[in-house]
Amino acid sequence: MQKVILSFVISLFTFSTLQAQKPTAPSSSEIFESIQKLNFLGSVLYIAAHPDDENTRLISYMENHVKARTAYLSITRGDGGQNLIGPEIRELLGVIRTQELLAARRIDGGEQLFTRANDFGYSKDAEETLEIWNKDQVLSDVVLAIRKFKPDIVINRFDHKTSGTTHGHHTSSALLSFEAFDLANDRSAYPEMLKDAGVWKPKRLFFNTNSWFYSSQEAFDEANKDNRISFDVGTYYPLKGLSNNEMASIASSQHLSQGFGRSSQRGAQNEYLEFLKGDVLIDNTNIFEGVDTSWNRIKDGKAIGDILYAIENNFSFKDPSTHIPKLMEAYKMLQTIEDTHWKTLKTNEIKSIIEMCAGLYLEASAENASTTLNQTVKINMEVLNRSNQHIVLESISQGDGKSIAESLELKNNISEKFQTDYFISNKEDYTSPYWLNKKGTLGMYEVENKALIGLPETPRSVKINFNVKINNTPITFTKDVVYRYSKPDKGELYNPFEIIPEASAKITEKVIIFAYDKQRDIAVVVKAGRDNLEGFVEVCHPKDWSVFPEKQNVSIAHKGEEQVLTFTIIPPKNQSEGLISPIVHINDKNYTKELIEITYEHIPFQTVLLPSESKIVRLDIKKKGENIAYIAGAGDVVPESLQQIGYNVLTMKPEDINAETLKRFDAVVVGIRAYNTVENLEFKQQLLFDFVANGGNMIVQYNTSRGLITNNLAPYDLKLSSDRVTEENAEVRFLNPNHPLLNYPNKITQKDFEGWTQERGLYFPSSWAKEFTPILSMNDKNETPKDGSLLVAKYGKGYYIYTGLSFFREFPEGVSGAYRLFANMLSIGKEDLKLNSKVSD
């Protein structure tokens, strides 16, 4: 897969953003800041709809300046957006964006939460959103988040009063938060969760307002300020050598799949909060007014606070380990606290601080990156005390309680190494995002294990307990098993340790188009999760299709190796579609899932298990023209899709575009958002227009109206807008039913617009020159007609076409009508074309 290298270096941080599993080596200043946070007993929950909706400036400010425990609750995982760094969309994009949020939280120090809501794509109002999402389920998840996190302050990113003026998901997130604020303290609301979460009453609810929610900056400045407070989030952190807004810029730059990499910001910068409900503020400078954020907040907490405040006030930056005796004293006292919420939170914090002060290095690394069920894996462990404190390693134990090491004094800076065999029983779950384990609906993920709801990722099950005594007080540090390795060109690397099936299979093409009734060979790739894999494979298929042979044997000697099996698919004579899926039979077990690996350098390595299936389509389609040049944009599978219906497609870089090269092609297709992302393309526009003038066709797919690299998108005037049609079943009206685009070589009918997914299209032009002919009209419910989804203009001897129709979503879903219409777009003006020779590789 494509990899992306971060464009910045965080030299002053010990957060490991690229390798999240690597043991940290915190500096004295970071330990001191951790003690400051330990001594603040207050929390903030920030709520919005998508990963990129987070206000990293405010989250970082609350976490690092106020020292409050701060979390971001993202209602969705951003599954419905576009991917600017690779081909993953839908569920896999949600996995990437989840990890990008976690990478951001590792920088700003916050925590990350989610609901079960699925980002089904753009929605124009909250009513539609909450109908598709299943409002009651998502509301229960927000209530659960409040009850479990127990925030004193809740902050909404969006305005709950402005439905229809922004993304329906945005407004819905605020509406859900506004309602959940009260329900969280109502014992009659969702009583089934009370045993695990109890009730909770936050102190205040705010709306994080700014001028974006008003018609202008002037309107914002003139609005009533009675319920509004502001504070400067540009504060400078001497211990970090960075300002808060610099940290926020680095955190938000983790959203590379959305093109959020950006320059740092510095200097004063105001954030604004509008009071919505709860206890009214008297002092507008302190949102925690009326909340005791000291250790006095909890019963018997004062004595603990006296110890910990003294450590903070007299902290030794030269040797933090001198504080361990007092930290251990506070740790023992904390275990007697009745308040289980604060006891759990502060125990975890103080344990981490003790570990940091002692310079304890505790690592458990598997000898292999993965294993399967009912297998044994060797675990290498390293224990190192880098302080003069008296620390004894009492034992090392596995999750099942099996003891590994005996009592051993850990002398200063002497590394102790151990090895054990860890048995992975068949009761363990495979490593995969928990919200993808079962098939959900358009708007909701299905989570069978309710204890996982809200978690950002699946907890790791393979763990090692390091049981030590410090000053004769037992304390246990639990570490996830990781996979540590090195590469000559990259150095030391860390990956998560994965549990995978003994066999997985995939069909190399997710959509297989049969433009004719001729049979085609397909490749089924079987991957072994263990050595000596023996079994057979068959392919399930619709009744009117045939597959030969019925089954084939698989034999793979080594773990990680693949075997490719070729099956012949015989389509029916008439148009038909369905799903095919491989089944791998190993002994008495069947395996039907594909193992997908996601590898980018800014997030940890991910494995995802999804049902292995491909759509097969017997398509009644005709086409003219043969050779297509494709200029890639933000990433899609349009080139592969055009190859499926018989076109020869060559992906071309802007620097390779010249008049002589273009003569080889019948048409040039420009990928989605190319004029937002491919900077050099603006210098090739005239060459492309000349290509059209000389008889070629040029098809430009959607671009966003903001961030264009050129205003010269077309040979005639063309103005983009934010117009879109989000209802995938919206009526499509033919404005020019006799136009060649609707008749040649395929007769386009209303049936061709059935089965579209997520949307009709987006960012349609709102105005255009008279030379353009609009072909289609469509609109969402209660909106005016949008006529700019498909525009065509004759230019010289050829044709220029601009389309905001979402072909990039329909092609991967095998939508027949999308293929037929695109073939017409490529074929226009080619009625008498003699096919050119194929483009050489």
PDB file of C-alpha atoms in Angstrom, residues 592-788:
ATOM      1  CA  THR A 592     -14.645 -16.918   4.576  1.00  0.00           C
ATOM      2  CA  LYS A 593     -12.868 -13.696   5.448  1.00  0.00           C
ATOM      3  CA  GLU A 594     -10.190 -11.624   3.806  1.00  0.00           C
ATOM      4  CA  LEU A 595      -7.226 -10.396   5.829  1.00  0.00           C
ATOM      5  CA  ILE A 596      -6.586  -6.760   4.929  1.00  0.00           C
ATOM      6  CA  GLU A 597      -3.428  -4.994   6.022  1.00  0.00           C
ATOM      7  CA  ILE A 598      -3.286  -1.200   6.294  1.00  0.00           C
ATOM      8  CA  THR A 599       0.212   0.259   6.332  1.00  0.00           C
ATOM      9  CA  TYR A 600       0.944   3.968   6.598  1.00  0.00           C
ATOM     10  CA  GLU A 601       3.845   5.529   8.429  1.00  0.00           C
ATOM     11  CA  HIS A 602       1.790   8.006  10.461  1.00  0.00           C
ATOM     12  CA  ILE A 603      -0.393   5.352  12.133  1.00  0.00           C
ATOM     13  CA  PRO A 604       0.261   1.871  13.551  1.00  0.00           C
ATOM     14  CA  PHE A 605      -0.026  -1.179  11.317  1.00  0.00           C
ATOM     15  CA  GLN A 606      -3.612  -2.455  11.180  1.00  0.00           C
ATOM     16  CA  THR A 607      -5.160  -5.806  10.277  1.00  0.00           C
ATOM     17  CA  VAL A 608      -8.825  -5.936   9.352  1.00  0.00           C
ATOM     18  CA  LEU A 609     -10.959  -9.023   8.739  1.00  0.00           C
ATOM     19  CA  LEU A 610     -13.882  -8.489   6.368  1.00  0.00           C
ATOM     20  CA  PRO A 611     -16.117 -10.917   4.479  1.00  0.00           C
ATOM     21  CA  SER A 612     -14.319 -11.975   1.319  1.00  0.00           C
ATOM     22  CA  GLU A 613     -16.684 -11.355  -1.547  1.00  0.00           C
ATOM     23  CA  SER A 614     -16.727  -9.769  -4.970  1.00  0.00           C
ATOM     24  CA  LYS A 615     -19.571  -8.466  -7.065  1.00  0.00           C
ATOM     25  CA  ILE A 616     -19.995 -10.009 -10.500  1.00  0.00           C
ATOM     26  CA  VAL A 617     -21.934  -8.120 -13.152  1.00  0.00           C
ATOM     27  CA  ARG A 618     -23.003  -9.362 -16.558  1.00  0.00           C
ATOM     28  CA  LEU A 619     -23.355  -5.988 -18.195  1.00  0.00           C
ATOM     29  CA  ASP A 620     -25.090  -5.062 -21.410  1.00  0.00           C
ATOM     30  CA  ILE A 621     -22.680  -2.364 -22.538  1.00  0.00           C
ATOM     31  CA  LYS A 622     -21.257  -0.957 -25.759  1.00  0.00           C
ATOM     32  CA  LYS A 623     -18.380   1.451 -26.166  1.00  0.00           C
ATOM     33  CA  LYS A 624     -16.344   3.385 -28.697  1.00  0.00           C
ATOM     34  CA  GLY A 625     -12.771   4.472 -28.333  1.00  0.00           C
ATOM     35  CA  GLU A 626     -10.079   2.330 -26.861  1.00  0.00           C
ATOM     36  CA  ASN A 627      -7.169   4.148 -25.244  1.00  0.00           C
ATOM     37  CA  ILE A 628      -7.642   6.298 -22.158  1.00  0.00           C
ATOM     38  CA  ALA A 629      -5.154   8.516 -20.322  1.00  0.00           C
ATOM     39  CA  TYR A 630      -5.967   8.877 -16.649  1.00  0.00           C
ATOM     40  CA  ILE A 631      -4.653  11.731 -14.511  1.00  0.00           C
ATOM     41  CA  ALA A 632      -4.928  10.625 -10.888  1.00  0.00           C
ATOM     42  CA  GLY A 633      -6.333  12.963  -8.263  1.00  0.00           C
ATOM     43  CA  ALA A 634      -7.113  12.210  -4.632  1.00  0.00           C
ATOM     44  CA  GLY A 635      -7.378   8.475  -5.198  1.00  0.00           C
ATOM     45  CA  ASP A 636     -10.058   6.221  -6.690  1.00  0.00           C
ATOM     46  CA  VAL A 637     -10.437   2.994  -8.646  1.00  0.00           C
ATOM     47  CA  VAL A 638     -11.790   4.548 -11.841  1.00  0.00           C
ATOM     48  CA  PRO A 639      -8.816   3.394 -13.992  1.00  0.00           C
ATOM     49  CA  GLU A 640      -9.239  -0.219 -12.880  1.00  0.00           C
ATOM     50  CA  SER A 641     -12.978   0.046 -13.421  1.00  0.00           C
ATOM     51  CA  LEU A 642     -12.547   1.270 -16.996  1.00  0.00           C
ATOM     52  CA  GLN A 643     -10.156  -1.586 -17.670  1.00  0.00           C
ATOM     53  CA  GLN A 644     -12.916  -3.935 -16.530  1.00  0.00           C
ATOM     54  CA  ILE A 645     -15.087  -2.917 -19.486  1.00  0.00           C
ATOM     55  CA  GLY A 646     -12.289  -3.270 -22.009  1.00  0.00           C
ATOM     56  CA  TYR A 647     -10.518   0.088 -22.145  1.00  0.00           C
ATOM     57  CA  ASN A 648      -6.751   0.363 -22.219  1.00  0.00           C
ATOM     58  CA  VAL A 649      -5.962   2.816 -19.439  1.00  0.00           C
ATOM     59  CA  LEU A 650      -2.607   4.438 -18.814  1.00  0.00           C
ATOM     60  CA  THR A 651      -2.174   6.536 -15.672  1.00  0.00           C
ATOM     61  CA  MET A 652      -0.269   9.663 -16.614  1.00  0.00           C
ATOM     62  CA  LYS A 653       1.636  12.091 -14.416  1.00  0.00           C
ATOM     63  CA  PRO A 654       1.368  15.812 -15.199  1.00  0.00           C
ATOM     64  CA  GLU A 655       5.045  15.996 -16.136  1.00  0.00           C
ATOM     65  CA  ASP A 656       4.458  13.372 -18.848  1.00  0.00           C
ATOM     66  CA  ILE A 657       1.693  15.335 -20.532  1.00  0.00           C
ATOM     67  CA  ASN A 658       2.734  16.689 -23.907  1.00  0.00           C
ATOM     68  CA  ALA A 659       1.114  17.114 -27.305  1.00  0.00           C
ATOM     69  CA  GLU A 660       2.867  14.123 -28.841  1.00  0.00           C
ATOM     70  CA  THR A 661       1.948  11.737 -26.027  1.00  0.00           C
ATOM     71  CA  LEU A 662      -1.685  12.843 -26.013  1.00  0.00           C
ATOM     72  CA  LYS A 663      -2.058  11.869 -29.684  1.00  0.00           C
ATOM     73  CA  ARG A 664      -2.078   8.220 -28.578  1.00  0.00           C
ATOM     74  CA  PHE A 665      -5.339   8.562 -26.658  1.00  0.00           C
ATOM     75  CA  ASP A 666      -9.001   8.792 -27.511  1.00  0.00           C
ATOM     76  CA  ALA A 667      -9.851  10.449 -24.208  1.00  0.00           C
ATOM     77  CA  VAL A 668      -8.308  11.929 -21.072  1.00  0.00           C
ATOM     78  CA  VAL A 669     -10.038  11.357 -17.731  1.00  0.00           C
ATOM     79  CA  VAL A 670      -9.106  13.544 -14.773  1.00  0.00           C
ATOM     80  CA  GLY A 671      -9.457  11.927 -11.341  1.00  0.00           C
ATOM     81  CA  ILE A 672     -11.480  13.239  -8.419  1.00  0.00           C
ATOM     82  CA  ARG A 673     -10.156  16.414  -6.796  1.00  0.00           C
ATOM     83  CA  ALA A 674      -7.156  16.519  -9.117  1.00  0.00           C
ATOM     84  CA  TYR A 675      -7.507  20.310  -9.330  1.00  0.00           C
ATOM     85  CA  ASN A 676      -7.405  20.432  -5.530  1.00  0.00           C
ATOM     86  CA  THR A 677      -4.396  18.163  -5.038  1.00  0.00           C
ATOM     87  CA  VAL A 678      -2.146  18.012  -8.145  1.00  0.00           C
ATOM     88  CA  GLU A 679      -0.310  21.327  -8.206  1.00  0.00           C
ATOM     89  CA  ASN A 680       1.493  20.907 -11.541  1.00  0.00           C
ATOM     90  CA  LEU A 681      -1.723  20.176 -13.403  1.00  0.00           C
ATOM     91  CA  GLU A 682      -2.541  23.862 -13.876  1.00  0.00           C
ATOM     92  CA  PHE A 683       0.467  24.231 -16.175  1.00  0.00           C
ATOM     93  CA  LYS A 684      -0.856  21.515 -18.489  1.00  0.00           C
ATOM     94  CA  GLN A 685      -4.350  22.880 -19.004  1.00  0.00           C
ATOM     95  CA  GLN A 686      -3.747  24.412 -22.412  1.00  0.00           C
ATOM     96  CA  LEU A 687      -2.175  21.201 -23.694  1.00  0.00           C
ATOM     97  CA  LEU A 688      -5.271  19.307 -22.548  1.00  0.00           C
ATOM     98  CA  PHE A 689      -7.612  21.850 -24.156  1.00  0.00           C
ATOM     99  CA  ASP A 690      -5.622  21.577 -27.402  1.00  0.00           C
ATOM    100  CA  PHE A 691      -6.051  17.803 -27.210  1.00  0.00           C
ATOM    101  CA  VAL A 692      -9.820  18.338 -27.068  1.00  0.00           C
ATOM    102  CA  ALA A 693      -9.736  20.831 -29.914  1.00  0.00           C
ATOM    103  CA  ASN A 694      -7.942  18.251 -32.042  1.00  0.00           C
ATOM    104  CA  GLY A 695     -10.708  15.683 -31.552  1.00  0.00           C
ATOM    105  CA  GLY A 696     -10.128  14.124 -28.142  1.00  0.00           C
ATOM    106  CA  ASN A 697     -12.546  13.840 -25.253  1.00  0.00           C
ATOM    107  CA  MET A 698     -11.736  15.228 -21.808  1.00  0.00           C
ATOM    108  CA  ILE A 699     -13.729  14.177 -18.756  1.00  0.00           C
ATOM    109  CA  VAL A 700     -13.143  16.039 -15.504  1.00  0.00           C
ATOM    110  CA  GLN A 701     -14.588  14.508 -12.326  1.00  0.00           C
ATOM    111  CA  TYR A 702     -15.615  16.440  -9.242  1.00  0.00           C
ATOM    112  CA  ASN A 703     -13.438  18.978  -7.436  1.00  0.00           C
ATOM    113  CA  THR A 704     -14.259  20.950  -4.320  1.00  0.00           C
ATOM    114  CA  SER A 705     -15.082  24.584  -4.859  1.00  0.00           C
ATOM    115  CA  ARG A 706     -12.453  25.653  -2.313  1.00  0.00           C
ATOM    116  CA  GLY A 707      -8.735  25.143  -2.710  1.00  0.00           C
ATOM    117  CA  LEU A 708      -8.608  24.972  -6.500  1.00  0.00           C
ATOM    118  CA  ILE A 709      -5.121  25.202  -7.999  1.00  0.00           C
ATOM    119  CA  THR A 710      -6.575  27.000 -11.025  1.00  0.00           C
ATOM    120  CA  ASN A 711      -9.777  28.772 -11.980  1.00  0.00           C
ATOM    121  CA  ASN A 712      -9.211  27.667 -15.565  1.00  0.00           C
ATOM    122  CA  LEU A 713     -10.942  24.292 -15.191  1.00  0.00           C
ATOM    123  CA  ALA A 714     -12.559  24.280 -18.609  1.00  0.00           C
ATOM    124  CA  PRO A 715     -12.112  25.930 -22.007  1.00  0.00           C
ATOM    125  CA  TYR A 716     -15.266  27.908 -21.233  1.00  0.00           C
ATOM    126  CA  ASP A 717     -16.459  29.636 -18.064  1.00  0.00           C
ATOM    127  CA  LEU A 718     -17.426  27.195 -15.340  1.00  0.00           C
ATOM    128  CA  LYS A 719     -18.087  27.996 -11.687  1.00  0.00           C
ATOM    129  CA  LEU A 720     -18.167  25.283  -9.037  1.00  0.00           C
ATOM    130  CA  SER A 721     -20.401  25.387  -5.985  1.00  0.00           C
ATOM    131  CA  SER A 722     -21.144  23.269  -2.939  1.00  0.00           C
ATOM    132  CA  ASP A 723     -24.357  21.955  -4.528  1.00  0.00           C
ATOM    133  CA  ARG A 724     -24.843  18.237  -4.076  1.00  0.00           C
ATOM    134  CA  VAL A 725     -27.550  15.608  -4.122  1.00  0.00           C
ATOM    135  CA  THR A 726     -27.118  13.291  -1.168  1.00  0.00           C
ATOM    136  CA  GLU A 727     -30.181  11.093  -1.680  1.00  0.00           C
ATOM    137  CA  GLU A 728     -28.861   8.202  -3.740  1.00  0.00           C
ATOM    138  CA  ASN A 729     -32.393   7.462  -4.951  1.00  0.00           C
ATOM    139  CA  ALA A 730     -33.248  11.058  -5.857  1.00  0.00           C
ATOM    140  CA  GLU A 731     -35.245  11.387  -9.097  1.00  0.00           C
ATOM    141  CA  VAL A 732     -33.063  11.945 -12.173  1.00  0.00           C
ATOM    142  CA  ARG A 733     -34.676  13.989 -14.940  1.00  0.00           C
ATOM    143  CA  PHE A 734     -33.348  14.025 -18.516  1.00  0.00           C
ATOM    144  CA  LEU A 735     -33.011  17.650 -19.667  1.00  0.00           C
ATOM    145  CA  ASN A 736     -31.919  16.687 -23.178  1.00  0.00           C
ATOM    146  CA  PRO A 737     -33.251  13.187 -23.780  1.00  0.00           C
ATOM    147  CA  ASN A 738     -32.036  13.119 -27.393  1.00  0.00           C
ATOM    148  CA  HIS A 739     -28.467  14.087 -26.568  1.00  0.00           C
ATOM    149  CA  PRO A 740     -25.801  11.533 -27.610  1.00  0.00           C
ATOM    150  CA  LEU A 741     -24.676  11.150 -23.973  1.00  0.00           C
ATOM    151  CA  LEU A 742     -28.025   9.513 -23.235  1.00  0.00           C
ATOM    152  CA  ASN A 743     -28.296   7.494 -26.440  1.00  0.00           C
ATOM    153  CA  TYR A 744     -24.960   6.447 -27.907  1.00  0.00           C
ATOM    154  CA  PRO A 745     -23.744   3.783 -27.876  1.00  0.00           C
ATOM    155  CA  ASN A 746     -25.925   2.800 -24.877  1.00  0.00           C
ATOM    156  CA  LYS A 747     -29.525   3.877 -24.453  1.00  0.00           C
ATOM    157  CA  ILE A 748     -29.633   5.393 -20.950  1.00  0.00           C
ATOM    158  CA  THR A 749     -32.917   4.986 -19.079  1.00  0.00           C
ATOM    159  CA  GLN A 750     -34.142   5.546 -15.544  1.00  0.00           C
ATOM    160  CA  LYS A 751     -33.097   1.973 -14.755  1.00  0.00           C
ATOM    161  CA  ASP A 752     -29.461   3.051 -15.108  1.00  0.00           C
ATOM    162  CA  PHE A 753     -29.842   5.249 -12.025  1.00  0.00           C
ATOM    163  CA  GLU A 754     -31.076   2.445  -9.798  1.00  0.00           C
ATOM    164  CA  GLY A 755     -28.800   1.035  -7.122  1.00  0.00           C
ATOM    165  CA  TRP A 756     -26.575   4.095  -6.739  1.00  0.00           C
ATOM    166  CA  THR A 757     -24.867   4.307  -3.361  1.00  0.00           C
ATOM    167  CA  GLN A 758     -24.360   7.071  -0.777  1.00  0.00           C
ATOM    168  CA  GLU A 759     -25.192   9.974  -3.111  1.00  0.00           C
ATOM    169  CA  ARG A 760     -25.913  11.064  -6.661  1.00  0.00           C
ATOM    170  CA  GLY A 761     -23.060  13.519  -6.751  1.00  0.00           C
ATOM    171  CA  LEU A 762     -21.374  16.516  -5.211  1.00  0.00           C
ATOM    172  CA  TYR A 763     -19.883  19.956  -5.838  1.00  0.00           C
ATOM    173  CA  PHE A 764     -21.914  20.539  -8.991  1.00  0.00           C
ATOM    174  CA  PRO A 765     -21.201  23.658 -11.044  1.00  0.00           C
ATOM    175  CA  SER A 766     -23.755  26.364 -10.341  1.00  0.00           C
ATOM    176  CA  SER A 767     -23.158  28.446 -13.480  1.00  0.00           C
ATOM    177  CA  TRP A 768     -21.574  27.770 -16.843  1.00  0.00           C
ATOM    178  CA  ALA A 769     -21.038  29.281 -20.269  1.00  0.00           C
ATOM    179  CA  LYS A 770     -23.661  28.938 -22.990  1.00  0.00           C
ATOM    180  CA  GLU A 771     -21.422  26.477 -24.821  1.00  0.00           C
ATOM    181  CA  PHE A 772     -22.197  23.836 -22.156  1.00  0.00           C
ATOM    182  CA  THR A 773     -25.259  21.630 -22.420  1.00  0.00           C
ATOM    183  CA  PRO A 774     -26.691  20.332 -19.138  1.00  0.00           C
ATOM    184  CA  ILE A 775     -27.835  16.727 -19.454  1.00  0.00           C
ATOM    185  CA  LEU A 776     -29.426  15.831 -16.131  1.00  0.00           C
ATOM    186  CA  SER A 777     -31.461  17.513 -13.425  1.00  0.00           C
ATOM    187  CA  MET A 778     -31.862  16.233  -9.861  1.00  0.00           C
ATOM    188  CA  ASN A 779     -32.341  17.482  -6.335  1.00  0.00           C
ATOM    189  CA  ASP A 780     -32.818  16.380  -2.771  1.00  0.00           C
ATOM    190  CA  LYS A 781     -36.213  16.613  -1.110  1.00  0.00           C
ATOM    191  CA  ASN A 782     -37.544  20.165  -0.697  1.00  0.00           C
ATOM    192  CA  GLU A 783     -34.695  21.664  -2.720  1.00  0.00           C
ATOM    193  CA  THR A 784     -34.492  23.441  -6.050  1.00  0.00           C
ATOM    194  CA  PRO A 785     -33.394  21.462  -9.130  1.00  0.00           C
ATOM    195  CA  LYS A 786     -29.638  21.057  -9.609  1.00  0.00           C
ATOM    196  CA  ASP A 787     -28.789  20.957 -13.320  1.00  0.00           C
ATOM    197  CA  GLY A 788     -24.991  20.932 -13.169  1.00  0.00           C
TER     198      GLY A 788
END
